[in-house]
């Protein structure tokens, strides 16, 4: 058959179209396709003047930079370790490495905007969010979402991007008796709260305390609901009520296609499932969330420590013994935040000696009697005191009663400093890992704590296992349902030092490997883990839910308008020299 001229032309035509129209990288300011200033001006008008062109906050310390100001520099240096400094800045992240150390408040290092977003939508309405999403999609610009900038794994940062900053989306509405999900033929009984997309923990607890209610929330003050709820969200209340994702009754989101959708068990059910545990900045931008609330419990807190000299060879026998007690502690209603210490400065003597052991805080709900908690811990202390020969373990135990959860929280929130270079490792541990073989637990935790401090937080168990999310299920990693303890280890490292960074990544990987070997069939917590450095991260963070999440991601965001790492469906792109390119 003779080839028609049309057929001969067709492949050539497609080749040309492919080479002209196939975008291989997201547009950056150095590309001719980057929107002109007047195009950005139009966006700014659409946003009621809420488009920002921010300067890195550390630039005030760099004499060659136009914003140099020695007074502001001193302020920035003094505030750099404060979470509030970074959350109120449109582009700063709490962990310097996620801005690529590109402008620290230290003139001895270089300063450029290379590690930061270029423009920021300071969103206060869903329409602002939509305008930003539509603009990024239309002009093929990398789109990120920042709320507090807390993210341990760098998902709220991105060079050459447009950032939707949801921090100023505030406001809460309390539903005292029931909540009516949109287009459902029924009401959901019980109290609930609808909070705007940038609402933070402290605001949520404080707002609900006025109604004698509380919510399953995190321990940091400025952790925001966006990253927390979409990432699973553990709480000291989770052993009673489940994860934060399990509390969600409804969400409003702006999708990567720019649709404003209400998600619940009656409509947009795939997205409703995915947004509860599938991760932030992946399926859409949450503009509001409605969560179940609970009567605020009374809290009996116990600050305790079991410490010994760093050279005590039995230190981790004691740690393994205590972890072996965790299932019984959980059964008795204990939850909390114990830290494991290995050869680390003694918190009780101002760091003059090095100690190993366990220290932290645990709570019991709805008891006014301190002996209720002491009766549980005294036999444990007694066992430790009589089991191992000298050198001795030293004990402290201070119970304190709080009349409400908010009263407890105000004195016991996570006050850890931020503003340094940091990587983490995480593991979700089930009862088998803690009690199955105490020798294996001892060896694993000793290795996991080689950096000096690790956590063994009692933040899951019965409440998480038995949680029934609306619609029957959600996307949180199935391993959470078997989890009793979330364990983390981290490694800080020197700034602007690739070797130090590589060593820190290798070190945390080594720590986490010890617990991966102890609990090979479990997983890790995406919000507080190794992030992009986690081996087989799709499986670790989402387990068997990954395949369904990927299908939903491809359907809602075929052009990868939202991209982050480690995030569902990010496999088709990679960051190359601050550009995001298809691979
Ligand atoms: C001091 C401290 C204490 C913590 N305590 C706890 C705790 O008790 N329990 C716990 O589970 N975790 C805790 N975390 C971890 C916390 O869950 C994560 O850091 C989480 O990512 C914070 O979310 P964010 O929105 O505040 O942060 P961001 O860094 O602003 O965002 C995190 C991720 O969520 C995305 N995102 C943010 N807002 C939205 C939105 N509205 N819609 C869609 N995507 C969004 C971002 O793009 C990014 O991917 C803590 C972290 C710190 C630093």
Coordinates of C-alpha atoms and ligand atoms in Angstrom, one line a residue:
X1 CA 0.0 0.0 0.0
X2 CA 1.3 3.4 -0.9
X3 CA 1.9 5.7 2.1
X4 CA -0.3 8.7 1.9
X5 CA 1.5 12.1 2.3
X6 CA -0.6 12.7 5.4
X7 CA 0.6 9.5 7.1
X8 CA 4.2 10.4 6.2
X9 CA 3.7 13.9 7.8
X10 CA 2.0 12.6 10.9
X11 CA 5.0 11.1 12.8
X12 CA 7.0 14.2 12.0
X13 CA 4.2 16.4 13.3
X14 CA 4.0 14.4 16.6
X15 CA 7.8 14.6 17.0
X16 CA 7.7 18.4 16.7
X17 CA 4.7 18.7 19.1
X18 CA 6.5 16.4 21.5
X19 CA 9.7 18.4 21.5
X20 CA 7.9 21.7 21.7
X21 CA 5.2 21.0 24.2
X22 CA 6.5 18.3 26.4
X23 CA 7.6 20.1 29.5
X24 CA 10.6 18.4 31.1
X25 CA 11.1 20.7 34.1
X26 CA 9.0 23.1 36.1
X27 CA 9.5 26.6 35.0
X28 CA 12.1 28.7 37.0
X29 CA 12.8 32.4 37.0
X30 CA 15.7 31.9 34.6
X31 CA 13.4 30.4 32.0
X32 CA 11.7 32.5 29.2
X33 CA 8.4 30.9 30.1
X34 CA 8.5 32.3 33.7
X35 CA 5.6 34.8 34.0
X36 CA 6.5 38.4 33.5
X37 CA 6.2 40.9 36.4
X38 CA 2.9 42.2 35.0
X39 CA 1.5 38.7 34.9
X40 CA 2.4 38.3 38.6
X41 CA 0.8 41.7 39.2
X42 CA -2.5 40.3 37.8
X43 CA -2.2 37.4 40.2
X44 CA -1.6 39.8 43.0
X45 CA -4.8 41.7 42.1
X46 CA -6.8 38.5 42.1
X47 CA -5.4 37.8 45.6
X48 CA -6.4 41.2 47.0
X49 CA -2.8 42.1 47.2
X50 CA -1.7 39.0 49.1
X51 CA 1.1 38.0 46.8
X52 CA 4.5 38.2 48.6
X53 CA 8.0 38.3 47.2
X54 CA 9.8 37.5 50.4
X55 CA 13.5 37.8 51.2
X56 CA 15.2 35.0 53.2
X57 CA 15.0 36.0 56.9
X58 CA 18.7 35.4 57.4
X59 CA 19.6 38.1 54.8
X60 CA 19.5 40.8 57.4
X61 CA 22.8 39.4 58.7
X62 CA 24.6 39.7 55.3
X63 CA 26.2 43.1 54.7
X64 CA 26.2 42.6 50.9
X65 CA 22.4 42.1 51.0
X66 CA 20.0 45.1 50.5
X67 CA 18.1 44.1 53.6
X68 CA 21.2 44.0 55.9
X69 CA 20.4 45.5 59.3
X70 CA 22.5 44.7 62.3
X71 CA 19.7 45.3 64.8
X72 CA 17.4 42.9 62.9
X73 CA 20.3 40.5 62.5
X74 CA 20.7 40.3 66.3
X75 CA 17.0 39.7 66.6
X76 CA 17.0 37.0 64.0
X77 CA 20.0 35.2 65.6
X78 CA 18.3 35.3 69.0
X79 CA 15.0 34.1 67.6
X80 CA 16.3 31.5 65.1
X81 CA 15.8 28.6 67.6
X82 CA 12.2 29.6 68.2
X83 CA 9.4 27.9 66.3
X84 CA 7.4 31.2 66.3
X85 CA 10.1 32.9 64.3
X86 CA 9.9 30.4 61.5
X87 CA 6.1 30.0 61.5
X88 CA 5.5 33.7 61.1
X89 CA 8.0 34.0 58.2
X90 CA 6.4 33.2 54.8
X91 CA 9.3 31.0 53.6
X92 CA 11.4 29.9 56.5
X93 CA 11.5 26.2 57.6
X94 CA 12.3 25.1 61.1
X95 CA 15.2 22.9 59.9
X96 CA 17.8 24.8 58.0
X97 CA 18.7 22.0 55.7
X98 CA 15.3 22.1 54.0
X99 CA 16.2 25.6 52.8
X100 CA 19.5 24.2 51.7
X101 CA 21.3 26.3 54.3
X102 CA 21.2 28.9 51.5
X103 CA 20.8 32.0 53.8
X104 CA 21.6 31.4 57.5
X105 CA 21.8 34.4 59.9
X106 CA 25.5 34.2 59.9
X107 CA 27.7 36.4 57.6
X108 CA 30.4 33.8 57.5
X109 CA 28.2 31.7 55.2
X110 CA 26.9 32.7 51.8
X111 CA 23.4 34.1 51.4
X112 CA 21.1 33.6 48.4
X113 CA 17.4 33.0 47.9
X114 CA 18.2 29.7 46.1
X115 CA 16.7 27.4 48.7
X116 CA 13.4 29.3 49.1
X117 CA 10.2 29.7 47.2
X118 CA 10.1 32.7 44.9
X119 CA 6.6 34.0 45.4
X120 CA 4.1 33.3 48.2
X121 CA 0.4 33.4 48.2
X122 CA -0.5 34.7 51.7
X123 CA -3.8 32.9 51.6
X124 CA -6.7 33.9 53.9
X125 CA -9.5 32.5 51.8
X126 CA -10.1 29.4 49.7
X127 CA -10.3 31.6 46.7
X128 CA -6.8 32.8 47.3
X129 CA -5.7 29.1 47.5
X130 CA -7.5 28.4 44.2
X131 CA -6.0 31.4 42.5
X132 CA -2.5 30.2 43.5
X133 CA -3.1 26.7 42.4
X134 CA -4.6 27.7 39.0
X135 CA -1.6 30.1 38.4
X136 CA 1.0 27.4 39.2
X137 CA -0.8 24.9 37.0
X138 CA -1.2 27.3 34.1
X139 CA 2.4 28.4 34.1
X140 CA 3.9 25.1 35.1
X141 CA 5.5 26.4 38.3
X142 CA 6.5 24.2 41.1
X143 CA 3.8 24.5 43.8
X144 CA 4.4 23.9 47.5
X145 CA 2.3 24.4 50.7
X146 CA 3.6 25.9 53.9
X147 CA 1.6 26.2 57.1
X148 CA 4.0 26.3 60.2
X149 CA 7.1 25.1 58.4
X150 CA 7.5 22.4 61.1
X151 CA 8.1 19.6 58.7
X152 CA 10.9 17.4 59.7
X153 CA 11.2 16.0 56.2
X154 CA 11.2 19.2 54.1
X155 CA 7.9 19.0 52.3
X156 CA 6.9 22.6 53.0
X157 CA 10.0 23.9 51.3
X158 CA 11.0 24.1 47.7
X159 CA 13.3 26.2 45.6
X160 CA 12.0 28.1 42.5
X161 CA 8.4 27.5 43.6
X162 CA 5.2 29.3 44.3
X163 CA 4.2 28.6 47.9
X164 CA 0.7 28.7 49.2
X165 CA 1.1 29.9 52.8
X166 CA -2.0 28.8 54.7
X167 CA -0.8 30.1 58.1
X168 CA -3.2 33.0 58.2
X169 CA -6.3 30.8 57.4
X170 CA -7.7 30.9 60.9
X171 CA -11.0 30.5 62.7
X172 CA -12.9 27.8 64.5
X173 CA -16.6 26.8 64.8
X174 CA -17.7 24.5 67.6
X175 CA -20.6 22.1 67.0
X176 CA -21.9 21.3 70.5
X177 CA -24.1 18.3 69.9
X178 CA -23.8 17.0 66.3
X179 CA -22.4 17.8 62.8
X180 CA -24.2 17.6 59.5
X181 CA -21.8 16.5 56.7
X182 CA -22.6 18.1 53.4
X183 CA -25.0 16.0 51.3
X184 CA -25.3 13.2 53.9
X185 CA -28.8 12.2 54.9
X186 CA -27.7 11.9 58.6
X187 CA -26.0 13.9 61.3
X188 CA -23.0 12.7 63.1
X189 CA -23.8 12.8 66.9
X190 CA -21.4 14.2 69.4
X191 CA -19.3 17.4 69.6
X192 CA -17.0 18.5 66.8
X193 CA -15.0 21.5 65.6
X194 CA -14.5 23.0 62.2
X195 CA -11.1 24.7 62.0
X196 CA -9.6 26.7 59.1
X197 CA -6.7 25.2 57.2
X198 CA -3.9 27.1 59.0
X199 CA -5.1 26.5 62.6
X200 CA -2.5 25.4 65.0
X201 CA -2.4 23.1 68.0
X202 CA -2.3 25.8 70.7
X203 CA -5.2 27.7 69.1
X204 CA -7.2 24.5 68.8
X205 CA -6.7 23.4 72.4
X206 CA -7.3 26.9 73.8
X207 CA -10.4 27.4 71.7
X208 CA -12.0 24.1 72.7
X209 CA -11.1 24.6 76.3
X210 CA -13.7 27.3 76.5
X211 CA -16.2 24.6 75.9
X212 CA -14.5 22.1 78.2
X213 CA -13.6 20.1 75.2
X214 CA -10.4 18.9 73.6
X215 CA -9.2 17.2 70.5
X216 CA -6.7 14.5 69.5
X217 CA -3.8 16.9 68.9
X218 CA 0.0 17.1 68.8
X219 CA 2.3 18.2 71.6
X220 CA 4.0 21.1 69.7
X221 CA 2.3 24.5 70.1
X222 CA 2.7 25.7 66.6
X223 CA 2.2 22.4 64.8
X224 CA -0.7 23.1 62.4
X225 CA -3.6 20.9 61.5
X226 CA -2.7 20.7 57.8
X227 CA 0.4 18.6 57.9
X228 CA -0.6 16.9 61.2
X229 CA -4.0 15.6 60.3
X230 CA -3.1 14.6 56.7
X231 CA -0.1 12.8 58.0
X232 CA -1.9 10.6 60.6
X233 CA -1.2 12.7 63.7
X234 CA -0.4 11.0 67.0
X235 CA -1.2 12.4 70.4
X236 CA -0.8 11.6 74.1
X237 CA -4.6 11.0 73.8
X238 CA -4.3 8.6 70.8
X239 CA -4.2 5.5 73.1
X240 CA -7.7 6.4 74.1
X241 CA -9.3 8.0 71.0
X242 CA -7.2 7.1 67.9
X243 CA -5.0 9.1 65.6
X244 CA -5.9 12.7 64.4
X245 CA -6.8 11.3 61.0
X246 CA -9.3 9.0 62.6
X247 CA -11.2 12.0 64.0
X248 CA -12.0 13.8 60.7
X249 CA -15.6 14.1 59.8
X250 CA -15.2 16.4 56.8
X251 CA -12.6 18.4 55.0
X252 CA -12.7 21.2 52.4
X253 CA -9.9 21.2 49.9
X254 CA -8.7 22.9 46.8
X255 CA -7.6 20.2 44.4
X256 CA -4.6 20.5 42.0
X257 CA -7.2 21.1 39.2
X258 CA -8.5 24.1 41.2
X259 CA -11.8 22.6 42.3
X260 CA -13.0 23.5 45.7
X261 CA -14.4 20.3 47.1
X262 CA -16.0 19.1 50.3
X263 CA -14.9 15.7 51.3
X264 CA -16.8 13.3 53.6
X265 CA -18.2 9.8 53.7
X266 CA -21.0 10.7 51.3
X267 CA -19.2 12.6 48.6
X268 CA -15.7 12.6 47.1
X269 CA -15.0 9.5 49.2
X270 CA -11.7 8.5 47.6
X271 CA -10.2 11.9 48.4
X272 CA -11.8 11.8 51.8
X273 CA -10.0 8.5 52.4
X274 CA -6.7 9.7 50.9
X275 CA -6.5 13.1 52.7
X276 CA -6.7 11.3 56.1
X277 CA -3.2 9.8 56.2
X278 CA -2.0 10.1 52.6
X279 CA 0.2 13.0 53.4
X280 CA 0.2 16.8 53.0
X281 CA 0.5 18.8 49.8
X282 CA -0.3 15.8 47.6
X283 CA -4.0 15.4 46.9
X284 CA -5.1 18.9 47.6
X285 CA -4.8 21.9 49.9
X286 CA -6.9 21.6 53.0
X287 CA -8.8 24.9 53.7
X288 CA -10.8 23.5 56.6
X289 CA -11.3 20.4 58.6
X290 CA -14.0 19.2 60.9
X291 CA -12.9 16.9 63.7
X292 CA -14.6 15.1 66.5
X293 CA -13.9 16.6 70.0
X294 CA -14.0 15.0 73.5
X295 CA -14.8 16.3 76.9
X296 CA -11.6 17.6 78.3
X297 CA -10.2 15.0 80.7
X298 CA -8.5 15.6 84.0
X299 CA -4.8 14.7 83.8
X300 CA -2.5 13.1 86.3
X301 CA 1.0 13.7 85.1
X302 CA 4.1 11.9 86.2
X303 CA 7.5 13.4 85.4
X304 CA 10.0 10.6 86.0
X305 CA 13.6 9.6 85.5
X306 CA 15.5 6.4 85.9
X307 CA 19.2 7.3 85.3
X308 CA 22.5 5.8 85.9
X309 CA 26.1 6.5 85.0
X310 CA 26.9 6.3 81.3
X311 CA 29.3 3.4 81.9
X312 CA 26.7 1.2 83.7
X313 CA 26.6 -2.0 81.6
X314 CA 23.1 -2.7 82.7
X315 CA 21.6 0.6 81.5
X316 CA 20.0 -1.0 78.4
X317 CA 18.9 -4.1 80.3
X318 CA 16.8 -1.6 82.4
X319 CA 15.6 0.1 79.2
X320 CA 14.5 -3.3 77.7
X321 CA 12.8 -4.2 81.0
X322 CA 10.9 -0.9 81.0
X323 CA 9.8 -1.3 77.3
X324 CA 8.7 -4.9 78.2
X325 CA 6.4 -3.2 80.7
X326 CA 4.8 -0.9 78.1
X327 CA 1.9 -3.3 77.1
X328 CA 0.9 -3.5 80.8
X329 CA 1.3 0.3 81.2
X330 CA -0.9 0.9 78.2
X331 CA -3.4 -1.6 79.6
X332 CA -3.4 0.5 82.8
X333 CA -4.3 3.6 80.8
X334 CA -0.8 5.2 80.7
X335 CA 0.4 7.2 77.7
X336 CA 3.3 9.6 77.3
X337 CA 6.6 10.7 76.1
X338 CA 9.6 8.8 77.6
X339 CA 13.1 9.5 76.2
X340 CA 15.9 7.0 76.2
X341 CA 19.3 8.4 77.0
X342 CA 22.7 7.0 76.3
X343 CA 25.8 8.7 77.6
X344 CA 24.1 12.0 77.4
X345 CA 24.4 15.1 79.7
X346 CA 22.4 14.6 82.8
X347 CA 19.3 16.8 82.7
X348 CA 19.1 16.8 86.5
X349 CA 22.6 18.2 87.2
X350 CA 22.8 20.8 84.4
X351 CA 24.8 18.4 82.2
X352 CA 27.8 18.0 84.5
X353 CA 27.7 14.2 84.3
X354 CA 26.9 11.8 81.5
X355 CA 24.0 9.4 82.1
X356 CA 22.0 6.6 80.5
X357 CA 18.5 5.6 81.2
X358 CA 15.0 6.8 80.7
X359 CA 13.3 10.2 81.5
X360 CA 10.1 11.8 80.5
X361 CA 6.5 12.3 81.3
X362 CA 3.5 10.0 81.3
X363 CA -0.1 10.7 82.1
X364 CA -3.3 9.0 83.3
X365 CA -6.7 10.4 82.6
X366 CA -9.5 11.2 84.9
X367 CA -8.0 10.5 88.3
X368 CA -7.3 13.0 91.0
X369 CA -5.3 10.6 93.1
X370 CA -1.6 10.6 92.5
X371 CA -1.3 7.2 94.1
X372 CA -3.2 5.8 91.1
X373 CA -0.1 6.5 88.9
X374 CA 2.5 5.9 91.6
X375 CA 1.0 2.4 92.3
X376 CA 1.7 1.5 88.7
X377 CA 5.3 2.8 88.6
X378 CA 6.5 2.0 92.2
X379 CA 6.8 -1.8 91.5
X380 CA 8.7 -1.0 88.3
X381 CA 11.1 1.2 90.2
X382 CA 11.4 -1.5 92.9
X383 CA 12.2 -4.2 90.4
X384 CA 14.9 -2.0 88.8
X385 CA 16.3 -1.2 92.2
X386 CA 16.7 -4.8 93.2
X387 CA 17.5 -6.5 90.0
X388 CA 20.9 -5.1 88.9
X389 CA 24.0 -4.7 90.9
X390 CA 25.8 -1.3 91.4
X391 CA 26.2 1.2 90.0
X392 CA 22.8 2.2 91.1
X393 CA 19.9 3.6 89.1
X394 CA 18.6 6.9 90.5
X395 CA 14.9 7.6 90.5
X396 CA 12.8 10.7 90.4
X397 CA 9.0 10.7 90.2
X398 CA 6.8 13.8 90.6
X399 CA 3.1 13.4 90.1
X400 CA 1.0 16.5 89.4
X401 CA -2.7 16.9 88.8
X402 CA -4.2 19.1 86.2
X403 CA -8.0 19.8 86.1
X404 CA -8.2 19.8 82.3
X405 CA -6.2 18.7 79.3
X406 CA -5.5 22.3 78.3
X407 CA -4.1 23.0 81.8
X408 CA -1.8 20.0 81.4
X409 CA -0.8 21.1 77.9
X410 CA 0.1 24.7 78.9
X411 CA 2.9 23.3 81.1
X412 CA 3.8 20.3 79.2
X413 CA 3.9 21.2 75.5
X414 CA 7.0 20.3 73.4
X415 CA 9.4 23.2 73.9
X416 CA 12.2 21.7 71.9
X417 CA 14.4 24.3 70.1
X418 CA 14.4 24.5 66.3
X419 CA 16.5 26.3 63.7
X420 CA 19.3 23.8 63.0
X421 CA 20.3 21.1 60.5
X422 CA 18.6 17.9 61.4
X423 CA 17.6 14.5 60.0
X424 CA 15.6 11.8 61.7
X425 CA 14.7 8.1 61.8
X426 CA 11.4 6.6 62.9
X427 CA 9.9 3.2 63.6
X428 CA 6.4 2.1 64.6
X429 CA 6.7 -0.7 67.1
X430 CA 4.2 -3.3 68.1
X431 CA 3.9 -5.3 71.3
X432 CA 6.0 -8.1 69.8
X433 CA 9.0 -5.8 69.3
X434 CA 8.8 -4.6 72.9
X435 CA 8.1 -7.8 74.7
X436 CA 8.9 -10.7 72.4
X437 CA 12.6 -10.9 73.1
X438 CA 14.1 -8.5 75.6
X439 CA 17.6 -9.3 74.6
X440 CA 16.8 -8.3 71.0
X441 CA 15.0 -5.2 72.3
X442 CA 18.0 -4.2 74.4
X443 CA 20.4 -4.6 71.5
X444 CA 18.2 -2.7 69.1
X445 CA 17.5 0.2 71.4
X446 CA 21.1 0.6 72.4
X447 CA 22.0 0.9 68.8
X448 CA 19.0 3.1 68.0
X449 CA 20.1 5.5 70.8
X450 CA 23.8 5.8 69.7
X451 CA 23.2 9.4 68.9
X452 CA 22.6 10.1 72.7
X453 CA 18.8 10.4 72.8
X454 CA 15.9 8.5 71.3
X455 CA 12.2 8.5 72.0
X456 CA 9.9 5.7 72.8
X457 CA 6.5 7.5 72.9
X458 CA 3.5 5.6 74.1
X459 CA 1.1 7.3 71.7
X460 CA -0.8 4.4 70.1
X461 CA -2.3 1.1 71.2
X462 CA -6.0 0.3 72.0
X463 CA -7.5 3.6 70.8
X464 CA -5.6 3.5 67.5
X465 CA -6.3 -0.2 67.0
X466 CA -10.0 0.1 67.6
X467 CA -10.6 3.4 65.8
X468 CA -13.3 3.4 63.3
X469 CA -12.7 6.3 60.9
X470 CA -15.7 7.8 59.1
X471 CA -16.5 5.8 56.0
X472 CA -14.9 2.7 57.5
X473 CA -11.2 3.4 56.9
X474 CA -8.6 6.0 56.0
X475 CA -5.1 6.0 54.4
X476 CA -2.9 6.0 57.5
X477 CA -0.2 3.3 57.4
X478 CA -1.9 0.0 58.4
X479 CA 1.1 -0.6 60.8
X480 CA -0.3 2.2 63.0
X481 CA -3.2 -0.2 63.9
X482 CA -0.7 -2.6 65.5
X483 CA 1.5 0.1 67.0
X484 CA 2.1 0.7 70.7
X485 CA 5.2 2.9 70.5
X486 CA 6.5 5.5 68.1
X487 CA 10.3 5.6 68.3
X488 CA 12.4 8.3 66.8
X489 CA 16.1 9.2 66.7
X490 CA 17.7 12.2 65.2
X491 CA 21.1 13.6 64.3
X492 CA 21.9 17.3 64.1
X493 CA 24.8 18.3 61.9
X494 CA 27.0 21.3 61.1
X495 CA 25.7 23.9 58.6
X496 CA 26.9 24.2 55.0
X497 CA 28.8 21.0 55.2
X498 CA 27.9 18.2 52.8
X499 CA 30.1 15.7 54.5
X500 CA 28.5 16.4 57.9
X501 CA 25.1 16.0 56.2
X502 CA 26.0 12.7 54.5
X503 CA 27.3 11.4 57.8
X504 CA 24.2 12.4 59.7
X505 CA 22.0 10.7 57.1
X506 CA 24.1 7.6 57.3
X507 CA 24.0 7.7 61.1
X508 CA 20.2 8.0 61.4
X509 CA 19.8 5.3 58.9
X510 CA 22.1 3.1 61.0
X511 CA 20.0 3.9 64.1
X512 CA 16.7 3.2 62.4
X513 CA 18.0 0.0 60.9
X514 CA 18.3 -1.4 64.4
X515 CA 14.5 -1.0 64.8
X516 CA 13.7 -2.0 61.2
X517 CA 15.4 -5.3 62.0
X518 CA 13.5 -5.6 65.3
X519 CA 10.2 -5.0 63.6
X520 CA 10.5 -5.8 59.9
X521 CA 6.8 -6.1 59.2
X522 CA 5.9 -2.7 60.7
X523 CA 6.4 0.8 59.3
X524 CA 7.5 4.3 60.0
X525 CA 5.8 7.6 60.7
X526 CA 6.1 9.8 57.6
X527 CA 5.8 13.1 59.6
X528 CA 8.6 12.3 62.0
X529 CA 10.9 10.0 60.1
X530 CA 13.8 9.7 57.6
X531 CA 11.6 11.2 54.8
X532 CA 13.3 10.8 51.5
X533 CA 16.1 8.8 53.1
X534 CA 13.8 6.0 54.3
X535 CA 14.5 2.8 52.4
X536 CA 11.4 1.6 50.5
X537 CA 9.5 4.7 51.8
X538 CA 6.3 3.9 50.0
X539 CA 5.9 0.7 51.9
X540 CA 7.3 2.1 55.2
X541 CA 4.9 5.1 55.3
X542 CA 1.8 3.7 53.7
X543 CA 2.1 -0.1 53.5
X544 CA -0.6 -1.8 51.5
X545 CA -2.5 1.5 51.1
X546 CA 0.1 2.8 48.7
X547 CA -1.4 1.3 45.5
X548 CA -4.8 2.9 46.1
X549 CA -3.2 6.2 47.1
X550 CA -1.2 6.2 43.9
X551 CA -4.3 5.6 41.8
X552 CA -6.1 8.5 43.5
X553 CA -3.1 10.8 43.1
X554 CA -2.9 10.1 39.3
X555 CA -6.6 10.8 38.9
X556 CA -6.7 14.0 40.9
X557 CA -3.3 15.4 39.8
X558 CA -2.3 13.9 36.4
X559 CA 0.2 16.8 35.8
X560 CA 1.8 16.6 39.2
X561 CA 0.8 20.2 40.1
X562 CA 1.5 19.3 43.7
X563 CA 4.9 17.6 44.2
X564 CA 6.9 16.9 47.3
X565 CA 9.1 14.2 48.7
X566 CA 8.6 11.7 50.1
X567 CA 5.0 12.0 48.9
X568 CA 2.6 9.7 47.1
X569 CA 3.1 9.5 43.3
X570 CA 6.3 11.6 43.2
X571 CA 8.3 9.0 41.3
X572 CA 8.1 10.8 37.9
X573 CA 10.1 13.8 39.0
X574 CA 13.4 14.6 40.7
X575 CA 15.1 17.7 42.0
X576 CA 18.1 18.6 39.9
X577 CA 20.1 21.7 40.9
X578 CA 17.1 23.4 42.4
X579 CA 15.0 22.5 39.4
X580 CA 12.2 20.0 39.5
X581 CA 12.4 17.9 36.3
X582 CA 10.6 14.9 34.9
X583 CA 12.7 11.7 34.9
Ligands
LIG1 C1 8.0 20.6 68.0 C2 7.3 19.6 67.2 C3 6.3 18.8 67.9 C4 5.6 17.9 67.1 N1 4.7 17.1 67.8 C5 4.0 16.2 67.1 C6 3.0 15.3 67.8 O1 2.8 15.4 69.0 N2 2.4 14.4 67.0 C7 2.6 14.3 65.7 O2 1.9 13.4 65.1 N3 3.5 15.0 65.0 C8 4.2 16.0 65.7 N4 5.1 16.7 65.1 C9 5.3 16.5 63.6 C10 4.3 17.2 62.8 O3 3.1 16.3 62.7 C11 4.8 17.5 61.4 O4 5.9 18.3 61.5 C12 3.8 18.1 60.5 O5 4.2 18.0 59.2 C13 3.5 19.5 60.8 O6 2.5 20.0 60.0 P1 2.4 21.6 59.7 O7 1.3 21.9 58.8 O8 2.5 22.3 61.0 O9 3.9 21.9 59.0 P2 4.3 22.4 57.5 O10 5.8 22.2 57.5 O11 3.8 23.7 57.2 O12 3.6 21.3 56.6 C14 3.9 19.9 56.7 C15 3.4 19.2 55.4 O13 2.0 19.4 55.3 C16 1.6 20.2 54.2 N5 0.5 21.1 54.5 C17 0.5 22.0 55.5 N6 -0.7 22.6 55.6 C18 -1.4 22.0 54.6 C19 -2.8 22.2 54.2 N7 -3.6 23.0 54.7 N8 -3.2 21.4 53.2 C20 -2.4 20.4 52.6 N9 -1.1 20.3 52.9 C21 -0.7 21.0 54.0 C22 2.9 20.8 53.7 O14 3.0 21.1 52.4 C23 3.9 19.8 54.1 O15 3.9 18.8 53.1 C24 5.8 17.7 65.8 C25 6.8 18.5 65.1 C26 7.5 19.4 65.8 C27 8.6 20.2 65.1

